[in-house]
XYZ file of C-alpha atoms in Angstrom:
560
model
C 40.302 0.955 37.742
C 41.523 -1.094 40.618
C 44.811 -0.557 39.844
C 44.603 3.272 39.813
C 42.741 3.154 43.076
C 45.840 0.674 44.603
C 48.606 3.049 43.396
C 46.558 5.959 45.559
C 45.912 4.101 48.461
C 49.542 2.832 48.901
C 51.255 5.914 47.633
C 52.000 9.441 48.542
C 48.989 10.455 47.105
C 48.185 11.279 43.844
C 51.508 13.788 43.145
C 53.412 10.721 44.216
C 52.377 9.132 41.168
C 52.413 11.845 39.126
C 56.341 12.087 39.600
C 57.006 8.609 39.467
C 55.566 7.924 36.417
C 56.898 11.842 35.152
C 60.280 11.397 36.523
C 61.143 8.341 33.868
C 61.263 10.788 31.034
C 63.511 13.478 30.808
C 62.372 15.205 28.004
C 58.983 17.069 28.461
C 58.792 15.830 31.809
C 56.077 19.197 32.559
C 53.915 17.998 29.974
C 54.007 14.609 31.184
C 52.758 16.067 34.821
C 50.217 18.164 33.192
C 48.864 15.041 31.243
C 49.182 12.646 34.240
C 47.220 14.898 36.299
C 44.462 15.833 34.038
C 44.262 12.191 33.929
C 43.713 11.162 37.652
C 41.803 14.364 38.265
C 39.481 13.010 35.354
C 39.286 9.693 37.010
C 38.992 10.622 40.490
C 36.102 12.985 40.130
C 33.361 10.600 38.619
C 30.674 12.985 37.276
C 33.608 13.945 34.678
C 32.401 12.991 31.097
C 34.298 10.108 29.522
C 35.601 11.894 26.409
C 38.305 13.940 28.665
C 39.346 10.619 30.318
C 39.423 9.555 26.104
C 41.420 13.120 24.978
C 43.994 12.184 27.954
C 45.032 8.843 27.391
C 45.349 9.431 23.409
C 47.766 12.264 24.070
C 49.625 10.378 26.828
C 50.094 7.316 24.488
C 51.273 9.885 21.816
C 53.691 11.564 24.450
C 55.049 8.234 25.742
C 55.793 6.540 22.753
C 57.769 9.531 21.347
C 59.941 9.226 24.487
C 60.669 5.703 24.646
C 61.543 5.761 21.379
C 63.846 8.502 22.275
C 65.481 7.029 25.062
C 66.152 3.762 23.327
C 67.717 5.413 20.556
C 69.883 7.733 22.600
C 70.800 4.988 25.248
C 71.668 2.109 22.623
C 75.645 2.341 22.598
C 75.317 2.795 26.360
C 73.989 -0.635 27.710
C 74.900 -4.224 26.691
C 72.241 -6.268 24.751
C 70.460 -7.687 27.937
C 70.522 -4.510 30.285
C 69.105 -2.478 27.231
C 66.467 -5.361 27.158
C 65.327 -5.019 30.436
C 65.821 -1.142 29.973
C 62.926 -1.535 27.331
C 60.985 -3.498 28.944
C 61.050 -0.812 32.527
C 60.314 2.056 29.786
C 57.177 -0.121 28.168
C 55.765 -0.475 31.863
C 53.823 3.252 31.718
C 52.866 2.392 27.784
C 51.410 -0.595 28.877
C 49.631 0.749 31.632
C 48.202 3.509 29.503
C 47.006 0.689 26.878
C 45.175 -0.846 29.797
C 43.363 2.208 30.580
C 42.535 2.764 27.048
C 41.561 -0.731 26.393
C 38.875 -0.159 29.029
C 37.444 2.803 28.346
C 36.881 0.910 24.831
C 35.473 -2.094 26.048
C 32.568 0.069 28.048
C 31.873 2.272 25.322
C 32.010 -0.255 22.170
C 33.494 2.706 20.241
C 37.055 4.113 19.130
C 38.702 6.826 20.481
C 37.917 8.965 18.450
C 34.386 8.180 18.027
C 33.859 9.219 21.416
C 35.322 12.344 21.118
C 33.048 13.373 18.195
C 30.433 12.508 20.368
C 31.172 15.119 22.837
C 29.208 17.554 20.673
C 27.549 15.330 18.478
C 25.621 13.235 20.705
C 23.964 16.164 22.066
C 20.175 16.452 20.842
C 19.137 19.842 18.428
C 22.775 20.355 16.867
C 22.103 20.770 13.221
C 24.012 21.628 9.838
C 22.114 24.497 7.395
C 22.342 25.006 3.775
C 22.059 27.868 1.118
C 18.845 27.055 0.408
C 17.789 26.838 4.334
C 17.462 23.290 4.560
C 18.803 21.880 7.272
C 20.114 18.331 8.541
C 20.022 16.651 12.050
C 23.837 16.558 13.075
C 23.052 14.387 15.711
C 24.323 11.015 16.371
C 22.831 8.343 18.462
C 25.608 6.131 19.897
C 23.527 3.051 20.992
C 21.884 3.162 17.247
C 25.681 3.222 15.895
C 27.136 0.936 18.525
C 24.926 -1.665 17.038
C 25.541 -0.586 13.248
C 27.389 -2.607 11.072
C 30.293 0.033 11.070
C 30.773 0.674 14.678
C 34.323 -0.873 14.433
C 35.257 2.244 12.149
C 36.177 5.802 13.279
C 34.540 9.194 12.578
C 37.502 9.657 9.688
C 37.311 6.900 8.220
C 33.811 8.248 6.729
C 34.749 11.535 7.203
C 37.872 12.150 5.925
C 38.275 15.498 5.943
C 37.895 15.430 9.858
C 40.256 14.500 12.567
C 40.056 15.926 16.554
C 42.542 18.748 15.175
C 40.716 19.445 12.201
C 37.163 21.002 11.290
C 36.438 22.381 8.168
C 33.220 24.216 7.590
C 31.869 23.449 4.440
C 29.308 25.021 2.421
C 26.734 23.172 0.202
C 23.251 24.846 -1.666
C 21.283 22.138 -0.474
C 20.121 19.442 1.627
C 20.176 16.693 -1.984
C 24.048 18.083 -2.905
C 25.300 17.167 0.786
C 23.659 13.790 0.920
C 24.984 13.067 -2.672
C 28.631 14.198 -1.596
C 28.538 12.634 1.184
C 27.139 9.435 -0.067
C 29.959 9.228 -2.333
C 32.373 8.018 0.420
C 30.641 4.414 0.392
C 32.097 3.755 -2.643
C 35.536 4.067 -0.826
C 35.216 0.484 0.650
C 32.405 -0.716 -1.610
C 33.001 -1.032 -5.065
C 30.813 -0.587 -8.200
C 30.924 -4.186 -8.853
C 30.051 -5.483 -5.423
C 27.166 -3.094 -5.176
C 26.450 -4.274 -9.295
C 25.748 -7.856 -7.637
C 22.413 -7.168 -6.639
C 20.208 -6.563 -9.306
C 18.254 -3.609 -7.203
C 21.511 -1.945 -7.646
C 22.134 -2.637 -10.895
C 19.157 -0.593 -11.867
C 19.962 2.057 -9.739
C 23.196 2.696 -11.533
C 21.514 2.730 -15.000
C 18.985 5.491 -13.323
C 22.225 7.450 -12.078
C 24.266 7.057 -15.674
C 21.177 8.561 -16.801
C 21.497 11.442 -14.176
C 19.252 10.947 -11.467
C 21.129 10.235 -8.341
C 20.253 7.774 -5.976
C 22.252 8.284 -2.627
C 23.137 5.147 -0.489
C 22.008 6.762 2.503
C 18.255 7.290 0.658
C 17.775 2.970 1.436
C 20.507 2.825 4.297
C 20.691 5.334 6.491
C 24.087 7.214 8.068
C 25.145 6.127 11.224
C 22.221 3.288 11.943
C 23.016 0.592 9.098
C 22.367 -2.154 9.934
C 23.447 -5.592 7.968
C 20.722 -6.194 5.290
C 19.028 -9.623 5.375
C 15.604 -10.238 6.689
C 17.219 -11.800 10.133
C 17.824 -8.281 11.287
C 14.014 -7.316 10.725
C 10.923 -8.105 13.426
C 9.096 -9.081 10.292
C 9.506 -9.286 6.510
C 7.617 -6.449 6.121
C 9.868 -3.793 8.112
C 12.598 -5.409 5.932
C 11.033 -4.452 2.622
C 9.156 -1.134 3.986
C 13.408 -0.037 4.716
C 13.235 0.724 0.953
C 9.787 1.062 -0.108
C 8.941 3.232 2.603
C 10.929 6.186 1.095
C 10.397 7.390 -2.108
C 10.733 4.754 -4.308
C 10.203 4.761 -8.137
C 10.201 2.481 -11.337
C 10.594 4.017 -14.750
C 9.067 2.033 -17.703
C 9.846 1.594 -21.220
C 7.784 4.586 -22.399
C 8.979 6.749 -19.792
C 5.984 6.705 -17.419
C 7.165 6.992 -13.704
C 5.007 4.251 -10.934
C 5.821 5.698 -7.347
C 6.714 2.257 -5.309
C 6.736 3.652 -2.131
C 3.944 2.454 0.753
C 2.265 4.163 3.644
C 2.519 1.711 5.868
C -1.291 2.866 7.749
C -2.821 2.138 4.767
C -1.451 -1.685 4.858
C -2.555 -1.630 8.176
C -5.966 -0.764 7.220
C -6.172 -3.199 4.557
C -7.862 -6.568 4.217
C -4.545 -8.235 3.695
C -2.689 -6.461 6.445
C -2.120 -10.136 7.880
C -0.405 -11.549 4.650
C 3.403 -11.064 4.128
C 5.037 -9.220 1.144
C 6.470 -12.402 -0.547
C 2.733 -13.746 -0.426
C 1.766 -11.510 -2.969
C 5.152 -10.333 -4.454
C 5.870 -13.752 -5.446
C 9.738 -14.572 -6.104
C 10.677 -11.215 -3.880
C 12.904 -12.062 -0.797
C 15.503 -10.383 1.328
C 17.869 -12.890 -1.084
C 16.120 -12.403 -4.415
C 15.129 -9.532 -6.158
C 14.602 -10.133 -9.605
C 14.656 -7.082 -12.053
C 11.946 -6.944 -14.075
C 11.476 -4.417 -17.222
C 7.601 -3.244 -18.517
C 7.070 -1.381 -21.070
C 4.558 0.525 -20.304
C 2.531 0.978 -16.417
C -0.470 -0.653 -17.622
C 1.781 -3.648 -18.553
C 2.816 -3.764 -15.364
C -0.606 -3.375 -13.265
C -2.137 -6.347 -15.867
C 1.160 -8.939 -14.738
C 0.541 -7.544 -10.939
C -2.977 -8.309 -11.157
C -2.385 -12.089 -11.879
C -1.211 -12.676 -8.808
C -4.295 -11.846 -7.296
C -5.526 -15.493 -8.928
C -3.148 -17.640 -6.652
C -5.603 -17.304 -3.389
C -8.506 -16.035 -5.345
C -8.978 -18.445 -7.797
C -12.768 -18.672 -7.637
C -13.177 -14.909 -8.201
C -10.669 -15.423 -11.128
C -12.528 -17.905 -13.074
C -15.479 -15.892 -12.824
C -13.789 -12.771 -14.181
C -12.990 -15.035 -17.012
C -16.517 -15.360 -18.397
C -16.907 -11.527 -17.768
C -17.186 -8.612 -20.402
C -14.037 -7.290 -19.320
C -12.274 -10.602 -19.822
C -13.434 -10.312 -23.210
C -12.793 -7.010 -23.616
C -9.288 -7.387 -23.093
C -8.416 -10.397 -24.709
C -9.321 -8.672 -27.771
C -6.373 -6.439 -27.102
C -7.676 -3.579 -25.408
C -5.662 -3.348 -22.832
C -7.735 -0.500 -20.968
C -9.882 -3.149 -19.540
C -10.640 -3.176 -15.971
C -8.344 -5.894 -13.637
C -8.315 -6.622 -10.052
C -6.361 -4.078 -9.478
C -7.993 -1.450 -11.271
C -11.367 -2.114 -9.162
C -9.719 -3.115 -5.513
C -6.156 -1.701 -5.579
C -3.029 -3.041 -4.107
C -1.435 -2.118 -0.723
C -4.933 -0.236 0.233
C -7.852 -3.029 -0.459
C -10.337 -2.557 1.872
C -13.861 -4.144 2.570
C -16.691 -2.769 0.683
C -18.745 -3.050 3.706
C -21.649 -1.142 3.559
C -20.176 1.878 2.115
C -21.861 1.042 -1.279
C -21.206 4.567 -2.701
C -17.635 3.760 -3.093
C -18.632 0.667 -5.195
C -20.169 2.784 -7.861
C -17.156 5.732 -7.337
C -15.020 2.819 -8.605
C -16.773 1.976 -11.620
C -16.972 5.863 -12.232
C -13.584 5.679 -13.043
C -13.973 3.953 -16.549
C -17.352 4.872 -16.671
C -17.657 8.153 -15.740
C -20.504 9.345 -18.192
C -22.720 6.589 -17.378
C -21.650 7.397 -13.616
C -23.045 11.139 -14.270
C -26.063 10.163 -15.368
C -26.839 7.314 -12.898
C -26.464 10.637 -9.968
C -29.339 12.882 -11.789
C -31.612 9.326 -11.389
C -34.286 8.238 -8.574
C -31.665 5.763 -7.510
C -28.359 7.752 -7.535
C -30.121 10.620 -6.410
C -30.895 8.688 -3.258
C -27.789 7.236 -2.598
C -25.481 10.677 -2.906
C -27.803 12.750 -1.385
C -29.322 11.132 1.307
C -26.998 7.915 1.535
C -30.475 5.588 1.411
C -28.395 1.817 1.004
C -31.282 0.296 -0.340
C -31.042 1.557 -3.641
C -29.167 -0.151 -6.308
C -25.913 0.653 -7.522
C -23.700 -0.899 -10.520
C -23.495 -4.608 -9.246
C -26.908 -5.147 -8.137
C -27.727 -5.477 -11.983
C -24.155 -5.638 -13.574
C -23.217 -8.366 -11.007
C -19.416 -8.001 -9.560
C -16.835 -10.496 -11.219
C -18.824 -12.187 -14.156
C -19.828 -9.250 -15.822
C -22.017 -10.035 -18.814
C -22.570 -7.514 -22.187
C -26.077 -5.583 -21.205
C -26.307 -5.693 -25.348
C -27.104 -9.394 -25.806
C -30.659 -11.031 -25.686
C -29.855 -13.151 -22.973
C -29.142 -10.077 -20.420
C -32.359 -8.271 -21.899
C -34.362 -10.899 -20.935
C -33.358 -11.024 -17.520
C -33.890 -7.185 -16.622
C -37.620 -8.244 -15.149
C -35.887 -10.804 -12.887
C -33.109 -8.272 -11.943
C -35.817 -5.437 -11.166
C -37.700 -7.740 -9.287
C -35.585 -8.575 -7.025
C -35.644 -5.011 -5.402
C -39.003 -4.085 -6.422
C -40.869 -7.365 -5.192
C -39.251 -6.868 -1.901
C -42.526 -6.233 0.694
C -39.555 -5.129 3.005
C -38.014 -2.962 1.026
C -40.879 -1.307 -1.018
C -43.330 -1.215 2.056
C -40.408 1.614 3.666
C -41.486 3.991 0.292
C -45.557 2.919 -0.544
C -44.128 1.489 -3.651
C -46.414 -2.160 -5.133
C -44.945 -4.988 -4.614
C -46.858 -6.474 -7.694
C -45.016 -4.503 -10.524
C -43.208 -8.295 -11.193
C -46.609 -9.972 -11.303
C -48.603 -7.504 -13.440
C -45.668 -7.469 -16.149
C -45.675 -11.052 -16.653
C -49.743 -11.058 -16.844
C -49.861 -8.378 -19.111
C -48.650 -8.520 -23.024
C -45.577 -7.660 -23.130
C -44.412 -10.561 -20.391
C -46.593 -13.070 -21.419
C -45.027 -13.068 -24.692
C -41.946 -12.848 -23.189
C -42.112 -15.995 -21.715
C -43.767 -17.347 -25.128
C -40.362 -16.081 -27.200
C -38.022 -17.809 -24.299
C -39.609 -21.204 -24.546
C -39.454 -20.648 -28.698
C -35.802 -20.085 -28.222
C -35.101 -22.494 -25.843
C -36.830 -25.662 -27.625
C -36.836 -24.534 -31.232
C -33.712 -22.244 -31.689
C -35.403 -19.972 -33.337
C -34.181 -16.376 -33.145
C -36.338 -14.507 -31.158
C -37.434 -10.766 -31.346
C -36.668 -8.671 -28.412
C -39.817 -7.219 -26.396
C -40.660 -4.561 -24.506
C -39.080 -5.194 -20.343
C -38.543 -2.167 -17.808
C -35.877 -0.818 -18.896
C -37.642 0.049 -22.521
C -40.113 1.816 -20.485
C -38.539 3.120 -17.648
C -34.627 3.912 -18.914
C -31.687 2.443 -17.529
C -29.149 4.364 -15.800
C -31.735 7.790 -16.140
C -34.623 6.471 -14.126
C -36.916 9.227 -12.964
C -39.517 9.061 -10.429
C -43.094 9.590 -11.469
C -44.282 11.540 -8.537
C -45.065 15.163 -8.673
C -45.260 15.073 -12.376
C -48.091 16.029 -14.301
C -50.401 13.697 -16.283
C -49.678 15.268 -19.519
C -46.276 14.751 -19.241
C -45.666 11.457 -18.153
C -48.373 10.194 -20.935
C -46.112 12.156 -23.871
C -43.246 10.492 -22.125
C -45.121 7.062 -22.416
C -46.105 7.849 -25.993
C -41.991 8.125 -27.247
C -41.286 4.512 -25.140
C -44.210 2.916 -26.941
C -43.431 4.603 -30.483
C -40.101 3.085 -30.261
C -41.457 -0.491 -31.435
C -44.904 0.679 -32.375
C -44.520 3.357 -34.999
C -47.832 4.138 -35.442
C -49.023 4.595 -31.907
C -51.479 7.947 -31.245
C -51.634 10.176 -28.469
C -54.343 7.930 -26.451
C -52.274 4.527 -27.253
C -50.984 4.605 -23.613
C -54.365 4.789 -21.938
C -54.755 0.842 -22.936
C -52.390 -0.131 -20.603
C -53.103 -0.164 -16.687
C -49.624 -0.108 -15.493
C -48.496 -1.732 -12.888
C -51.803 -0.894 -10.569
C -54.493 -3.496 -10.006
C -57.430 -2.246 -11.027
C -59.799 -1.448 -8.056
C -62.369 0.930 -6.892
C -60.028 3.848 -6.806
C -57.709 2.623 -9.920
C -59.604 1.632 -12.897
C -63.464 1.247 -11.885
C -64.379 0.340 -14.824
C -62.347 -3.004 -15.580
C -62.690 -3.411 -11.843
C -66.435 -3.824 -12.147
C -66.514 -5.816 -14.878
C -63.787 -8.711 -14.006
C -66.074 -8.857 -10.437
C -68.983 -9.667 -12.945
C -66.902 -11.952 -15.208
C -65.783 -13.636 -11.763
C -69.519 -14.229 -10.775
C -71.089 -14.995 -14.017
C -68.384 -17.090 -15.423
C -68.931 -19.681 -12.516
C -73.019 -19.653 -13.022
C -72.646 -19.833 -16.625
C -70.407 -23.477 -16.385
C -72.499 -24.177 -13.356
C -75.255 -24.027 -15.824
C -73.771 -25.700 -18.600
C -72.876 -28.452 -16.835
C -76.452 -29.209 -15.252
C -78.061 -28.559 -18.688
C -75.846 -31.701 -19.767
C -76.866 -33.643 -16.964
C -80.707 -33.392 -17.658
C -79.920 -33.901 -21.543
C -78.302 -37.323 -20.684
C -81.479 -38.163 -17.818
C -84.219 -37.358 -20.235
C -82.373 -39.300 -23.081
C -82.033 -42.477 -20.691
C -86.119 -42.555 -19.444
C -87.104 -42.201 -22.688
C -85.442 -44.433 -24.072
């Protein structure tokens, strides 16, 4: 630039220049004007864009190299071997001042010649390519995103070899999938099958397009933005895996089932892991290794996913171990619930008090019992008017060590269970429910005996009989409330629970039992009057027993 500047400040101006330069080759000396002062005119006036400065010099390089080459052919009989020397080296003096130029202009942009003249139209915003099929694709090209690709040392044509500055085909294609396929298969140009082969990601890929479903390099790279792959060019490990797995991804198994692998990267941001790293779960997964791994099946899959879950969880593991589930599915059935199944993957999120989507999760196995548990008192109350202090599956199934509700052992703790809502003043004094239904239960028959059969089976391993505990009375997952139902009803309801271990109970057989009430005043007069005499007479009468015995043993010792 200082150079051009010198020559105008020294010289006759810019024509002067124009002619000296000009007047050193004979042949198409006009053209050689023209060229020079498109040039300078370019340079001169500043607000000129940089791809006519580019368009000059490659045609004045083109122009002056023909001529020298000329001359020195025409000229070599004519001069001795040192004058034609120097002769060459006077002719190479404009060459080498257009190489200077040009060598600039490269150095500012970072790009080729050519590149920049593609991005005369192309690095304009809104120019787009359309299909058959009316798709369309951003045309577009960002030249600070390629200046710092990987392939901003090649030209336009080296990718697009059907293009040059004189030559523009238009090209028709039905869609926007049949251009990226063509188009993608120019990589394989430079990068062979068996490089690409090397990493097992791509071997896979191959096998899926062998098979005839076509996986484009641009799906996982991008066009004119690649970047070198390797975790060093990525903020975090995450954007590095998220370059593939945040497009559509999938895995094909075995049995021909289809897992989608890509992630929506706001739901890992919502999740209670959004702090951990890929590798920290994916465990042997790095921007170096990427083991292929073959399933046969997706449930396969989610069971060897879910043991991973065990490395920071450990606790919760072992507990899962003593569960029903466990069980369930070391008998072979693999349909038995995992961590995943129950908290997910990339979207685990805290329960919170959103207790509703607790149960919603156990609907999905058990979506009968599920049904039933929403026409109850309890779900009922939690669907329809979202009441939280209800309870829902885990309040009686417990979370991780899930125990079978068929043995003894679980029967016998249903009391405990219900009383642990139910003998809640808090919690029962919001609804005018008794707080006593725990004590009454275990004063009346059926939980005294109770209590007698656990302390038979605990110290004399004898196999005990199972008795009557809420649930037998009450239901399980159909509870219905008792209020604003008729008398007659509830006591032929009463009569089926009790025929169930007494066969031969009548109609009346319910009226011996007092339910959970204490009898008073307004609830059983009757029994209330008569345990206030029992509690007044029973006192006189050993009162009275005992002072009978005490003048017994006086009058025996005075007489004697």
């Amino acid at each position: 630039m200082r150079d051009i500047k010198f020559l105008l400040k020294k010289s006759a101006g810019r024509d002067t220049i124009v002619r000296r330069y000009s007047s050193r080759y004979r042949r198409d000396s006009s053209e050689m004007q023209t060229l020079l002062k498109n040039l300078l005119n370019a340079w001169i006036a500043k607000s000129c864009q940089l791809s006519a400065i580019t368009n000059a010099v490659i045609s004045m390089k083109t122009l002056i190299i023909k001529s020298l080459l000329t001359s020195l052919c025409q000229r070599e009989e004519r001069f001795p071997s040192i004058k034609r020397g120097l002769r060459g080296v006077f002719l190479l003096l404009p060459l080498f001042f257009v190489l200077l130029v040009n060598s600039g202009i490269a150095k500012e942009t970072g790009l080729s010649e050519e590149s920049q003249g593609c991005l005369g139209c192309h690095g304009k915003k809104g120019i787009t390519a359309s299909f058959e099929n009316n798709e369309f694709v951003e045309a577009y090209v960002d030249a600070e995103k390629f200046k710092a690709s990987i392939h901003n040392s090649l030209t336009c044509s080296d990718c697009h070899i059907d293009f040059s500055a004189d030559k523009h085909p238009e090209r028709r294609f039905r869609s926007k999938e049949q251009y990226t396929i063509q188009l993608s298969r120019v990589c394989r140009r430079c990068h062979t099958q068996e490089q690409i082969k090397a990493k097992s990601i791509h071997a896979r890929l191959f096998s899926e397009e062998e098979e005839g479903r076509s996986h484009p390099c641009t799906n996982c790279h991008g066009s004119h933005s690649i970047i070198r792959v390797g975790k060093r060019m990525f903020k975090n490990e995450e954007q590095y895996c998220l370059k593939c797995h945040g497009n559509g991804v999938e895995m094909e198994f075995k049995n021909g089932e289809i897992l989608s692998l890509g992630i929506d990267i706001s739901l890992l941001n919502d999740s209670v892991h959004n702090k951990l790293s890929c590798s920290d779960c994916h465990f042997g997964f790095s921007s170096e290794e990427h083991p292929q791994r073959n399933f046969r099946s997706r449930r396969e899959y989610t069971l060897a996913s879910s043991e991973n879950c065990r490395r920071c969880h450990f606790d919760k593991y072992t507990k899962t171990l003593e569960s029903i589930h466990f069980s369930v599915l070391s008998q072979g059935n693999l349909r038995a619930p995992v961590c995943i199944d129950c908290h997910g993957s990339h979207s685990i999120s805290h329960f919170g008090k959103e207790r509703i989507s607790i149960a919603r999760r156990c609907q999905r196995c058990h979506s009968e019992v599920y049904n039933v548990y929403t026409k109850s008192v309890h779900g009922n109350a939690l669907i329809n008017e979202s009441n939280q202090d209800v309870p829902i599956c885990i309040d009686c199934h417990r979370v991780h060590d899930i125990q079978n509700p068929l043995t003894l052992e679980y029967h016998e703790r249903i009391p405990e269970m219900c009383g642990n809502c139910h003998a809640d003043k808090a919690i029962m004094g919001k609804y005018g429910l008794s707080t006593d239904v725990v004590k009454t239960y275990l004063t009346d028959f059926h939980g005294v005996t109770l209590s007698f059969y656990k302390m038979q089976r605990e110290t004399l391993t004898k196999p005990a009989r199972p008795i009557a505990v809420c649930t037998d009375c009450h239901g399980t997952h159909n509870i219905t409330s008792t209020r604003g139902t008729s008398a007659a009803i509830l006591k032929a309801n009463m009569v089926k629970r009790c025929r169930q271990c007494h066969k031969d109970a009548t109609k009346n057989f319910p009226d011996a039992w007092l339910s959970h009430y204490e009898p008073s005043l307004k609830k059983a007069q009757l029994v209330f009057v008569i345990n206030r005499a029992y509690d007044i007479l029973m006192p006189v009468m050993v009162i009275g027993l005992l002072l009978q015995i005490i003048l017994h043993i006086w009058r025996y010792a005075i007489n004697r």
